PDB file of C-alpha atoms in Angstrom:
ATOM      1  CA  UNK A1228      20.969   7.917   0.852  1.00  0.00           C
ATOM      2  CA  UNK A1229      21.680   8.529   4.573  1.00  0.00           C
ATOM      3  CA  UNK A1230      17.971   8.385   5.842  1.00  0.00           C
ATOM      4  CA  UNK A1231      14.687   7.691   4.633  1.00  0.00           C
ATOM      5  CA  UNK A1232      11.341   8.668   6.177  1.00  0.00           C
ATOM      6  CA  UNK A1233       8.567   6.274   6.137  1.00  0.00           C
ATOM      7  CA  UNK A1234       5.151   7.982   7.334  1.00  0.00           C
ATOM      8  CA  UNK A1235       2.472   5.524   8.334  1.00  0.00           C
ATOM      9  CA  UNK A1236       3.427   2.229  10.359  1.00  0.00           C
ATOM     10  CA  UNK A1237       0.229   0.146   8.844  1.00  0.00           C
ATOM     11  CA  UNK A1238       0.734  -2.876   6.583  1.00  0.00           C
ATOM     12  CA  UNK A1239       2.354  -1.029   3.674  1.00  0.00           C
ATOM     13  CA  UNK A1240       4.711   1.213   6.020  1.00  0.00           C
ATOM     14  CA  UNK A1241       6.014  -1.757   7.540  1.00  0.00           C
ATOM     15  CA  UNK A1242       6.582  -3.475   4.426  1.00  0.00           C
ATOM     16  CA  UNK A1243       8.478  -0.437   3.026  1.00  0.00           C
ATOM     17  CA  UNK A1244      10.444   0.038   6.219  1.00  0.00           C
ATOM     18  CA  UNK A1245      11.401  -3.464   6.169  1.00  0.00           C
ATOM     19  CA  UNK A1246      12.429  -3.425   2.711  1.00  0.00           C
ATOM     20  CA  UNK A1247      14.500  -0.451   3.097  1.00  0.00           C
ATOM     21  CA  UNK A1248      16.326  -1.760   5.966  1.00  0.00           C
ATOM     22  CA  UNK A1249      17.148  -5.102   4.511  1.00  0.00           C
ATOM     23  CA  UNK A1250      18.865  -3.200   1.559  1.00  0.00           C
ATOM     24  CA  UNK A1251      21.111  -1.434   3.963  1.00  0.00           C
ATOM     25  CA  UNK A1252      19.151   1.776   4.344  1.00  0.00           C
ATOM     26  CA  UNK A1253      18.728   3.565   7.930  1.00  0.00           C
ATOM     27  CA  UNK A1254      14.982   4.419   8.263  1.00  0.00           C
ATOM     28  CA  UNK A1255      12.918   6.641  10.570  1.00  0.00           C
ATOM     29  CA  UNK A1256       9.384   5.008  10.704  1.00  0.00           C
ATOM     30  CA  UNK A1257       6.643   7.476  12.158  1.00  0.00           C
ATOM     31  CA  UNK A1258       3.004   7.021  13.160  1.00  0.00           C
ATOM     32  CA  UNK A1259       0.431   8.709  15.472  1.00  0.00           C
ATOM     33  CA  UNK A1260       1.469   7.042  18.553  1.00  0.00           C
ATOM     34  CA  UNK A1261       3.895   4.831  20.237  1.00  0.00           C
ATOM     35  CA  UNK A1262       1.587   1.731  20.649  1.00  0.00           C
ATOM     36  CA  UNK A1263       1.052   1.605  16.767  1.00  0.00           C
ATOM     37  CA  UNK A1264       5.042   1.867  16.374  1.00  0.00           C
ATOM     38  CA  UNK A1265       5.583  -0.736  18.933  1.00  0.00           C
ATOM     39  CA  UNK A1266       3.321  -3.296  16.985  1.00  0.00           C
ATOM     40  CA  UNK A1267       5.159  -2.373  13.875  1.00  0.00           C
ATOM     41  CA  UNK A1268       8.569  -3.201  15.139  1.00  0.00           C
ATOM     42  CA  UNK A1269       7.172  -6.592  16.509  1.00  0.00           C
ATOM     43  CA  UNK A1270       5.605  -7.225  13.124  1.00  0.00           C
ATOM     44  CA  UNK A1271       8.590  -6.302  11.193  1.00  0.00           C
ATOM     45  CA  UNK A1272      10.693  -8.943  13.540  1.00  0.00           C
ATOM     46  CA  UNK A1273       8.158 -11.487  13.120  1.00  0.00           C
ATOM     47  CA  UNK A1274       8.294 -11.164   9.058  1.00  0.00           C
ATOM     48  CA  UNK A1275      12.093 -11.294   8.923  1.00  0.00           C
ATOM     49  CA  UNK A1276      11.914 -14.587  11.062  1.00  0.00           C
ATOM     50  CA  UNK A1277       9.342 -16.079   8.716  1.00  0.00           C
ATOM     51  CA  UNK A1278      11.048 -14.805   5.397  1.00  0.00           C
ATOM     52  CA  UNK A1279      12.740 -18.081   4.898  1.00  0.00           C
ATOM     53  CA  UNK A1280       9.679 -20.359   5.627  1.00  0.00           C
ATOM     54  CA  UNK A1281       7.428 -18.025   3.337  1.00  0.00           C
ATOM     55  CA  UNK A1282      10.070 -18.604   0.265  1.00  0.00           C
ATOM     56  CA  UNK A1283      11.768 -15.497   0.752  1.00  0.00           C
ATOM     57  CA  UNK A1284      15.903 -15.060   1.648  1.00  0.00           C
ATOM     58  CA  UNK A1285      17.216 -15.562   4.979  1.00  0.00           C
ATOM     59  CA  UNK A1286      17.026 -12.036   6.993  1.00  0.00           C
ATOM     60  CA  UNK A1287      18.666 -11.185  10.201  1.00  0.00           C
ATOM     61  CA  UNK A1288      15.670  -9.682  12.252  1.00  0.00           C
ATOM     62  CA  UNK A1289      18.220  -7.836  14.368  1.00  0.00           C
ATOM     63  CA  UNK A1290      20.271  -6.015  11.779  1.00  0.00           C
ATOM     64  CA  UNK A1291      17.137  -4.787  10.159  1.00  0.00           C
ATOM     65  CA  UNK A1292      15.864  -3.637  13.322  1.00  0.00           C
ATOM     66  CA  UNK A1293      19.037  -1.895  14.187  1.00  0.00           C
ATOM     67  CA  UNK A1294      18.343   0.190  11.081  1.00  0.00           C
ATOM     68  CA  UNK A1295      14.925   1.373  11.957  1.00  0.00           C
ATOM     69  CA  UNK A1296      14.241   4.104  14.387  1.00  0.00           C
ATOM     70  CA  UNK A1297      10.737   5.405  15.327  1.00  0.00           C
ATOM     71  CA  UNK A1298       9.050   8.636  16.071  1.00  0.00           C
ATOM     72  CA  UNK A1299       5.563  10.052  16.746  1.00  0.00           C
ATOM     73  CA  UNK A1300       4.043  12.632  14.061  1.00  0.00           C
ATOM     74  CA  UNK A1301       5.290  13.376  10.652  1.00  0.00           C
ATOM     75  CA  UNK A1302       7.517  15.958  11.843  1.00  0.00           C
ATOM     76  CA  UNK A1303      10.146  13.481  12.966  1.00  0.00           C
ATOM     77  CA  UNK A1304      11.004  12.835   9.206  1.00  0.00           C
ATOM     78  CA  UNK A1305      12.535  16.217   8.868  1.00  0.00           C
ATOM     79  CA  UNK A1306      16.097  15.172   8.362  1.00  0.00           C
ATOM     80  CA  UNK A1307      15.411  12.762   5.496  1.00  0.00           C
ATOM     81  CA  UNK A1308      16.331  13.010   2.097  1.00  0.00           C
ATOM     82  CA  UNK A1309      13.206  11.059   0.730  1.00  0.00           C
ATOM     83  CA  UNK A1310       9.981  10.438   2.664  1.00  0.00           C
ATOM     84  CA  UNK A1311       7.696   7.734   1.628  1.00  0.00           C
ATOM     85  CA  UNK A1312       4.053   8.283   2.598  1.00  0.00           C
ATOM     86  CA  UNK A1313       2.042   5.213   3.582  1.00  0.00           C
ATOM     87  CA  UNK A1314      -1.130   6.370   5.362  1.00  0.00           C
ATOM     88  CA  UNK A1315      -4.750   5.035   4.522  1.00  0.00           C
ATOM     89  CA  UNK A1316      -6.186   5.667   1.164  1.00  0.00           C
ATOM     90  CA  UNK A1317      -8.386   8.488   2.000  1.00  0.00           C
ATOM     91  CA  UNK A1318      -7.672  12.085   0.753  1.00  0.00           C
ATOM     92  CA  UNK A1319      -8.488  13.789   3.800  1.00  0.00           C
ATOM     93  CA  UNK A1320      -5.920  11.861   5.777  1.00  0.00           C
ATOM     94  CA  UNK A1321      -3.388  11.904   3.199  1.00  0.00           C
ATOM     95  CA  UNK A1322      -3.621  15.837   2.499  1.00  0.00           C
ATOM     96  CA  UNK A1323      -3.498  16.538   6.675  1.00  0.00           C
ATOM     97  CA  UNK A1324      -0.170  14.365   6.558  1.00  0.00           C
ATOM     98  CA  UNK A1325       1.529  15.840   3.369  1.00  0.00           C
ATOM     99  CA  UNK A1326       0.777  19.436   4.702  1.00  0.00           C
ATOM    100  CA  UNK A1327       2.627  18.593   7.952  1.00  0.00           C
ATOM    101  CA  UNK A1328       5.278  16.782   6.188  1.00  0.00           C
ATOM    102  CA  UNK A1329       5.844  20.086   3.772  1.00  0.00           C
ATOM    103  CA  UNK A1330       5.978  22.343   6.821  1.00  0.00           C
ATOM    104  CA  UNK A1331       8.568  20.216   8.332  1.00  0.00           C
ATOM    105  CA  UNK A1332      10.876  18.882   5.630  1.00  0.00           C
ATOM    106  CA  UNK A1333      13.667  21.159   3.776  1.00  0.00           C
ATOM    107  CA  UNK A1334      13.055  22.326   0.126  1.00  0.00           C
ATOM    108  CA  UNK A1335      15.008  19.559  -1.258  1.00  0.00           C
ATOM    109  CA  UNK A1336      13.235  16.731   0.382  1.00  0.00           C
ATOM    110  CA  UNK A1337      11.532  14.244  -1.932  1.00  0.00           C
ATOM    111  CA  UNK A1338       7.883  13.025  -0.979  1.00  0.00           C
ATOM    112  CA  UNK A1339       6.942   9.805  -2.423  1.00  0.00           C
ATOM    113  CA  UNK A1340       3.420   9.132  -2.251  1.00  0.00           C
ATOM    114  CA  UNK A1341       2.721   5.428  -1.759  1.00  0.00           C
ATOM    115  CA  UNK A1342      -1.078   5.166  -3.178  1.00  0.00           C
ATOM    116  CA  UNK A1343      -2.939   2.796  -5.207  1.00  0.00           C
ATOM    117  CA  UNK A1344      -5.581   5.305  -6.735  1.00  0.00           C
ATOM    118  CA  UNK A1345      -5.339   8.836  -5.812  1.00  0.00           C
ATOM    119  CA  UNK A1346      -3.871  11.068  -8.402  1.00  0.00           C
ATOM    120  CA  UNK A1347      -0.223  12.416  -7.646  1.00  0.00           C
ATOM    121  CA  UNK A1348      -0.803  15.937  -9.380  1.00  0.00           C
ATOM    122  CA  UNK A1349      -3.779  16.365  -6.770  1.00  0.00           C
ATOM    123  CA  UNK A1350      -1.320  15.052  -3.897  1.00  0.00           C
ATOM    124  CA  UNK A1351       1.517  17.424  -4.592  1.00  0.00           C
ATOM    125  CA  UNK A1352      -1.093  20.386  -5.015  1.00  0.00           C
ATOM    126  CA  UNK A1353      -1.385  20.616  -1.316  1.00  0.00           C
ATOM    127  CA  UNK A1354       2.369  20.899  -0.983  1.00  0.00           C
ATOM    128  CA  UNK A1355       4.806  23.812  -2.096  1.00  0.00           C
ATOM    129  CA  UNK A1356       7.100  21.511  -3.808  1.00  0.00           C
ATOM    130  CA  UNK A1357       5.050  19.813  -6.645  1.00  0.00           C
ATOM    131  CA  UNK A1358       8.207  19.346  -8.485  1.00  0.00           C
ATOM    132  CA  UNK A1359       9.488  17.117  -5.563  1.00  0.00           C
ATOM    133  CA  UNK A1360       6.336  15.009  -5.336  1.00  0.00           C
ATOM    134  CA  UNK A1361       6.247  11.619  -7.149  1.00  0.00           C
ATOM    135  CA  UNK A1362       3.972   8.421  -6.728  1.00  0.00           C
ATOM    136  CA  UNK A1363       5.262   4.951  -5.992  1.00  0.00           C
ATOM    137  CA  UNK A1364       2.500   2.020  -6.036  1.00  0.00           C
ATOM    138  CA  UNK A1365       4.366  -0.404  -3.877  1.00  0.00           C
ATOM    139  CA  UNK A1366       2.629  -3.904  -3.843  1.00  0.00           C
ATOM    140  CA  UNK A1367       2.084  -6.346  -0.831  1.00  0.00           C
ATOM    141  CA  UNK A1368       4.068  -7.593   0.763  1.00  0.00           C
ATOM    142  CA  UNK A1369       6.370  -4.878   0.134  1.00  0.00           C
ATOM    143  CA  UNK A1370       9.988  -7.138   0.393  1.00  0.00           C
ATOM    144  CA  UNK A1371       8.680  -9.814  -1.839  1.00  0.00           C
ATOM    145  CA  UNK A1372       7.169  -8.075  -4.802  1.00  0.00           C
ATOM    146  CA  UNK A1373      10.025  -7.367  -7.353  1.00  0.00           C
ATOM    147  CA  UNK A1374       8.037  -4.392  -9.324  1.00  0.00           C
ATOM    148  CA  UNK A1375       6.189  -1.136  -8.498  1.00  0.00           C
ATOM    149  CA  UNK A1376       4.625   1.407 -10.602  1.00  0.00           C
ATOM    150  CA  UNK A1377       6.257   4.865 -10.745  1.00  0.00           C
ATOM    151  CA  UNK A1378       3.996   7.577 -11.219  1.00  0.00           C
ATOM    152  CA  UNK A1379       5.249  11.231 -11.835  1.00  0.00           C
ATOM    153  CA  UNK A1380       2.665  14.193 -11.409  1.00  0.00           C
ATOM    154  CA  UNK A1381       2.235  17.093 -13.806  1.00  0.00           C
ATOM    155  CA  UNK A1382       5.179  18.986 -12.143  1.00  0.00           C
ATOM    156  CA  UNK A1383       7.440  16.555 -11.182  1.00  0.00           C
ATOM    157  CA  UNK A1384      10.913  17.278 -12.046  1.00  0.00           C
ATOM    158  CA  UNK A1385      13.080  14.782 -13.882  1.00  0.00           C
ATOM    159  CA  UNK A1386      15.390  15.054 -11.236  1.00  0.00           C
ATOM    160  CA  UNK A1387      12.912  13.643  -8.797  1.00  0.00           C
ATOM    161  CA  UNK A1388      11.927  10.890 -10.878  1.00  0.00           C
ATOM    162  CA  UNK A1389      15.793   9.920 -11.199  1.00  0.00           C
ATOM    163  CA  UNK A1390      16.215  10.251  -7.207  1.00  0.00           C
ATOM    164  CA  UNK A1391      13.213   7.719  -6.706  1.00  0.00           C
ATOM    165  CA  UNK A1392      14.318   5.449  -9.643  1.00  0.00           C
ATOM    166  CA  UNK A1393      17.835   5.161  -7.863  1.00  0.00           C
ATOM    167  CA  UNK A1394      16.163   4.538  -4.691  1.00  0.00           C
ATOM    168  CA  UNK A1395      13.797   1.999  -5.960  1.00  0.00           C
ATOM    169  CA  UNK A1396      16.749   0.413  -7.534  1.00  0.00           C
ATOM    170  CA  UNK A1397      18.750   0.074  -4.453  1.00  0.00           C
ATOM    171  CA  UNK A1398      15.528  -1.668  -2.902  1.00  0.00           C
ATOM    172  CA  UNK A1399      15.729  -4.403  -5.355  1.00  0.00           C
ATOM    173  CA  UNK A1400      12.596  -2.945  -7.513  1.00  0.00           C
ATOM    174  CA  UNK A1401      11.999  -2.562 -10.953  1.00  0.00           C
ATOM    175  CA  UNK A1402      10.233   0.452 -11.753  1.00  0.00           C
ATOM    176  CA  UNK A1403       7.366   0.640 -14.206  1.00  0.00           C
ATOM    177  CA  UNK A1404       6.869   4.342 -15.272  1.00  0.00           C
ATOM    178  CA  UNK A1405       3.049   5.119 -16.013  1.00  0.00           C
ATOM    179  CA  UNK A1406       1.046   8.492 -16.510  1.00  0.00           C
ATOM    180  CA  UNK A1407      -0.897  10.008 -13.706  1.00  0.00           C
ATOM    181  CA  UNK A1408      -4.372   8.514 -14.004  1.00  0.00           C
ATOM    182  CA  UNK A1409      -6.659   7.501 -10.875  1.00  0.00           C
ATOM    183  CA  UNK A1410      -5.916   4.095 -10.130  1.00  0.00           C
ATOM    184  CA  UNK A1411      -2.788   3.982 -12.977  1.00  0.00           C
ATOM    185  CA  UNK A1412      -2.770   0.560 -14.502  1.00  0.00           C
ATOM    186  CA  UNK A1413      -2.848  -2.044 -11.906  1.00  0.00           C
ATOM    187  CA  UNK A1414      -5.870  -0.537  -9.784  1.00  0.00           C
ATOM    188  CA  UNK A1415      -7.921   0.420 -12.734  1.00  0.00           C
ATOM    189  CA  UNK A1416      -8.170  -3.165 -13.688  1.00  0.00           C
ATOM    190  CA  UNK A1417      -7.552  -4.964 -10.362  1.00  0.00           C
ATOM    191  CA  UNK A1418     -10.087  -2.913  -8.533  1.00  0.00           C
ATOM    192  CA  UNK A1419     -12.794  -3.714 -10.975  1.00  0.00           C
ATOM    193  CA  UNK A1420     -11.804  -7.327 -10.590  1.00  0.00           C
ATOM    194  CA  UNK A1421     -12.066  -7.308  -7.161  1.00  0.00           C
ATOM    195  CA  UNK A1422     -15.195  -5.558  -6.578  1.00  0.00           C
ATOM    196  CA  UNK A1423     -17.106  -7.687  -9.299  1.00  0.00           C
ATOM    197  CA  UNK A1424     -15.905 -10.921  -7.547  1.00  0.00           C
ATOM    198  CA  UNK A1425     -17.232  -9.586  -4.126  1.00  0.00           C
ATOM    199  CA  UNK A1426     -20.652  -8.881  -5.977  1.00  0.00           C
ATOM    200  CA  UNK A1427     -20.710 -12.562  -6.963  1.00  0.00           C
ATOM    201  CA  UNK A1428     -20.531 -13.256  -3.274  1.00  0.00           C
ATOM    202  CA  UNK A1429     -22.978 -10.932  -2.306  1.00  0.00           C
ATOM    203  CA  UNK A1430     -25.484 -11.822  -5.004  1.00  0.00           C
ATOM    204  CA  UNK A1431     -25.064 -15.694  -4.007  1.00  0.00           C
ATOM    205  CA  UNK A1432     -23.805 -16.858  -7.344  1.00  0.00           C
ATOM    206  CA  UNK A1433     -20.766 -18.386  -5.598  1.00  0.00           C
ATOM    207  CA  UNK A1434     -18.876 -18.293  -2.484  1.00  0.00           C
ATOM    208  CA  UNK A1435     -15.561 -16.771  -1.881  1.00  0.00           C
ATOM    209  CA  UNK A1436     -13.732 -19.936  -1.896  1.00  0.00           C
ATOM    210  CA  UNK A1437     -15.215 -20.983  -5.071  1.00  0.00           C
ATOM    211  CA  UNK A1438     -14.771 -17.602  -6.894  1.00  0.00           C
ATOM    212  CA  UNK A1439     -10.892 -17.961  -6.077  1.00  0.00           C
ATOM    213  CA  UNK A1440     -10.668 -21.532  -6.918  1.00  0.00           C
ATOM    214  CA  UNK A1441     -12.157 -20.650 -10.757  1.00  0.00           C
ATOM    215  CA  UNK A1442      -9.388 -18.081 -11.014  1.00  0.00           C
ATOM    216  CA  UNK A1443      -6.446 -20.300  -9.582  1.00  0.00           C
ATOM    217  CA  UNK A1444      -7.702 -23.565 -11.501  1.00  0.00           C
ATOM    218  CA  UNK A1445      -8.905 -22.200 -14.818  1.00  0.00           C
ATOM    219  CA  UNK A1446      -6.761 -19.081 -15.229  1.00  0.00           C
ATOM    220  CA  UNK A1447      -3.546 -20.310 -13.332  1.00  0.00           C
ATOM    221  CA  UNK A1448      -3.580 -17.407 -10.976  1.00  0.00           C
ATOM    222  CA  UNK A1449      -1.446 -18.123  -7.880  1.00  0.00           C
ATOM    223  CA  UNK A1450      -4.467 -16.123  -5.732  1.00  0.00           C
ATOM    224  CA  UNK A1451      -7.671 -15.863  -6.541  1.00  0.00           C
ATOM    225  CA  UNK A1452      -9.254 -12.143  -6.415  1.00  0.00           C
ATOM    226  CA  UNK A1453     -10.774 -12.245  -3.033  1.00  0.00           C
ATOM    227  CA  UNK A1454      -7.595 -14.028  -1.273  1.00  0.00           C
ATOM    228  CA  UNK A1455      -5.951 -10.897  -3.140  1.00  0.00           C
ATOM    229  CA  UNK A1456      -8.461  -8.686  -1.489  1.00  0.00           C
ATOM    230  CA  UNK A1457      -7.819 -10.162   2.002  1.00  0.00           C
ATOM    231  CA  UNK A1458      -4.002  -9.684   1.353  1.00  0.00           C
ATOM    232  CA  UNK A1459      -4.170  -5.798   0.365  1.00  0.00           C
ATOM    233  CA  UNK A1460      -6.886  -5.191   3.053  1.00  0.00           C
ATOM    234  CA  UNK A1461     -10.640  -5.147   2.264  1.00  0.00           C
ATOM    235  CA  UNK A1462     -11.011  -1.616   3.847  1.00  0.00           C
ATOM    236  CA  UNK A1463      -8.148  -0.583   1.459  1.00  0.00           C
ATOM    237  CA  UNK A1464     -10.012  -2.226  -1.303  1.00  0.00           C
ATOM    238  CA  UNK A1465     -12.870  -0.169  -0.520  1.00  0.00           C
ATOM    239  CA  UNK A1466     -11.286   3.048   0.015  1.00  0.00           C
ATOM    240  CA  UNK A1467      -9.537   2.376  -3.643  1.00  0.00           C
ATOM    241  CA  UNK A1468     -12.694   1.564  -5.353  1.00  0.00           C
ATOM    242  CA  UNK A1469     -14.494   4.663  -4.049  1.00  0.00           C
ATOM    243  CA  UNK A1470     -11.625   6.881  -4.998  1.00  0.00           C
ATOM    244  CA  UNK A1471     -12.038   5.411  -8.665  1.00  0.00           C
ATOM    245  CA  UNK A1472     -16.046   5.651  -8.536  1.00  0.00           C
ATOM    246  CA  UNK A1473     -15.781   9.470  -7.450  1.00  0.00           C
ATOM    247  CA  UNK A1474     -12.912  10.567  -9.749  1.00  0.00           C
ATOM    248  CA  UNK A1475     -14.371   9.006 -13.020  1.00  0.00           C
ATOM    249  CA  UNK A1476     -18.091   9.086 -12.170  1.00  0.00           C
ATOM    250  CA  UNK A1477     -18.446   6.026 -13.646  1.00  0.00           C
ATOM    251  CA  UNK A1478     -21.359   3.207 -12.328  1.00  0.00           C
ATOM    252  CA  UNK A1479     -18.796   0.678 -13.159  1.00  0.00           C
ATOM    253  CA  UNK A1480     -16.698   1.279 -10.085  1.00  0.00           C
ATOM    254  CA  UNK A1481     -19.755   1.517  -7.904  1.00  0.00           C
ATOM    255  CA  UNK A1482     -18.612  -0.291  -4.644  1.00  0.00           C
ATOM    256  CA  UNK A1483     -20.114  -3.715  -3.765  1.00  0.00           C
ATOM    257  CA  UNK A1484     -22.136  -3.236  -0.826  1.00  0.00           C
ATOM    258  CA  UNK A1485     -20.373  -6.267   0.771  1.00  0.00           C
ATOM    259  CA  UNK A1486     -17.297  -4.627   0.978  1.00  0.00           C
ATOM    260  CA  UNK A1487     -18.661  -1.827   2.894  1.00  0.00           C
ATOM    261  CA  UNK A1488     -20.395  -4.095   5.465  1.00  0.00           C
ATOM    262  CA  UNK A1489     -17.324  -6.179   5.926  1.00  0.00           C
ATOM    263  CA  UNK A1490     -15.126  -2.917   6.453  1.00  0.00           C
ATOM    264  CA  UNK A1491     -17.769  -1.879   8.980  1.00  0.00           C
ATOM    265  CA  UNK A1492     -17.420  -5.255  10.929  1.00  0.00           C
ATOM    266  CA  UNK A1493     -13.927  -5.183  10.929  1.00  0.00           C
ATOM    267  CA  UNK A1494     -13.322  -7.981   8.592  1.00  0.00           C
ATOM    268  CA  UNK A1495     -10.387  -6.498   6.874  1.00  0.00           C
ATOM    269  CA  UNK A1496      -8.612  -9.554   5.504  1.00  0.00           C
ATOM    270  CA  UNK A1497      -5.191 -10.997   6.755  1.00  0.00           C
ATOM    271  CA  UNK A1498      -4.581  -8.046   9.086  1.00  0.00           C
ATOM    272  CA  UNK A1499      -7.691  -8.748  11.259  1.00  0.00           C
ATOM    273  CA  UNK A1500      -7.498 -12.526  10.946  1.00  0.00           C
ATOM    274  CA  UNK A1501     -10.779 -12.895   8.721  1.00  0.00           C
ATOM    275  CA  UNK A1502     -11.766 -11.336   5.645  1.00  0.00           C
ATOM    276  CA  UNK A1503     -13.338 -13.297   2.678  1.00  0.00           C
ATOM    277  CA  UNK A1504     -11.188 -16.152   4.359  1.00  0.00           C
ATOM    278  CA  UNK A1505      -9.829 -16.794   7.905  1.00  0.00           C
ATOM    279  CA  UNK A1506      -6.063 -16.581   8.826  1.00  0.00           C
ATOM    280  CA  UNK A1507      -3.973 -17.647  11.580  1.00  0.00           C
ATOM    281  CA  UNK A1508      -1.919 -14.925  13.432  1.00  0.00           C
ATOM    282  CA  UNK A1509       0.643 -15.366  10.979  1.00  0.00           C
ATOM    283  CA  UNK A1510      -1.239 -14.867   8.140  1.00  0.00           C
ATOM    284  CA  UNK A1511      -1.792 -18.157   6.985  1.00  0.00           C
ATOM    285  CA  UNK A1512      -5.261 -19.226   5.516  1.00  0.00           C
ATOM    286  CA  UNK A1513      -7.165 -21.425   7.824  1.00  0.00           C
ATOM    287  CA  UNK A1514     -10.760 -21.720   6.493  1.00  0.00           C
ATOM    288  CA  UNK A1515     -11.667 -20.819   3.057  1.00  0.00           C
ATOM    289  CA  UNK A1516     -14.687 -18.777   1.969  1.00  0.00           C
ATOM    290  CA  UNK A1517     -16.209 -17.481   5.608  1.00  0.00           C
ATOM    291  CA  UNK A1518     -17.696 -14.440   4.023  1.00  0.00           C
ATOM    292  CA  UNK A1519     -21.229 -14.841   2.690  1.00  0.00           C
TER     293      UNK A1519
END
């Protein structure tokens, strides 16, 4: 693998780019403007320096950054053998990006859709290479999570699955292959849990801190559902639940109004410094249960 494209320099794109560079891959990281890319490189450097403190391996930040180049616009990934798309969990945004990627890249380039809910067959339908489009649901933080969901679409070829699995193995990931179904395995379950936990806070049944404490203390979860929402991003949780609700037309996926209000208010979790809980600039919890 000579070059891997990473489209989208948000939380997930930063994690994917860092993971790739840490495992010896050259990366072209792209987004819509230079400021976003500068912030992404700063975050990658900080994450590398803090890796040991957060229980991970010691990482040479300079070596990682030396493997990452940046560019503005999806056309910048034209020379990559595999492109991993990580833009926001919104159909219209993803569709536009994949159409731009499809026009820029050669016919052999594989597109990996990093999504937690959007069906891969639907995503592949906007390209002229449906056999070379495959889904991978990376977990956050990407460098620290050992497994991913690997999702072939209806037209995805065995060769595309093989190439993607080889890349994931080289990144240190265990690929669990699942069928193409909206939400796949993890988010069919997780989004319902987080959404219902948000309803508990919304209805005044319990505080966010107490909801999370029940899951940690009673079930042995290392992190409660609302802490998990803050880690993923409250806005991303909302978008994922909305995708599930639209796709299945089932009331059990009806988004909690509190998720909508928090998203509108900019309370997106760790990345914004406040969500269901409050965080310092390094992402460490400083005040539990701020959301009411």
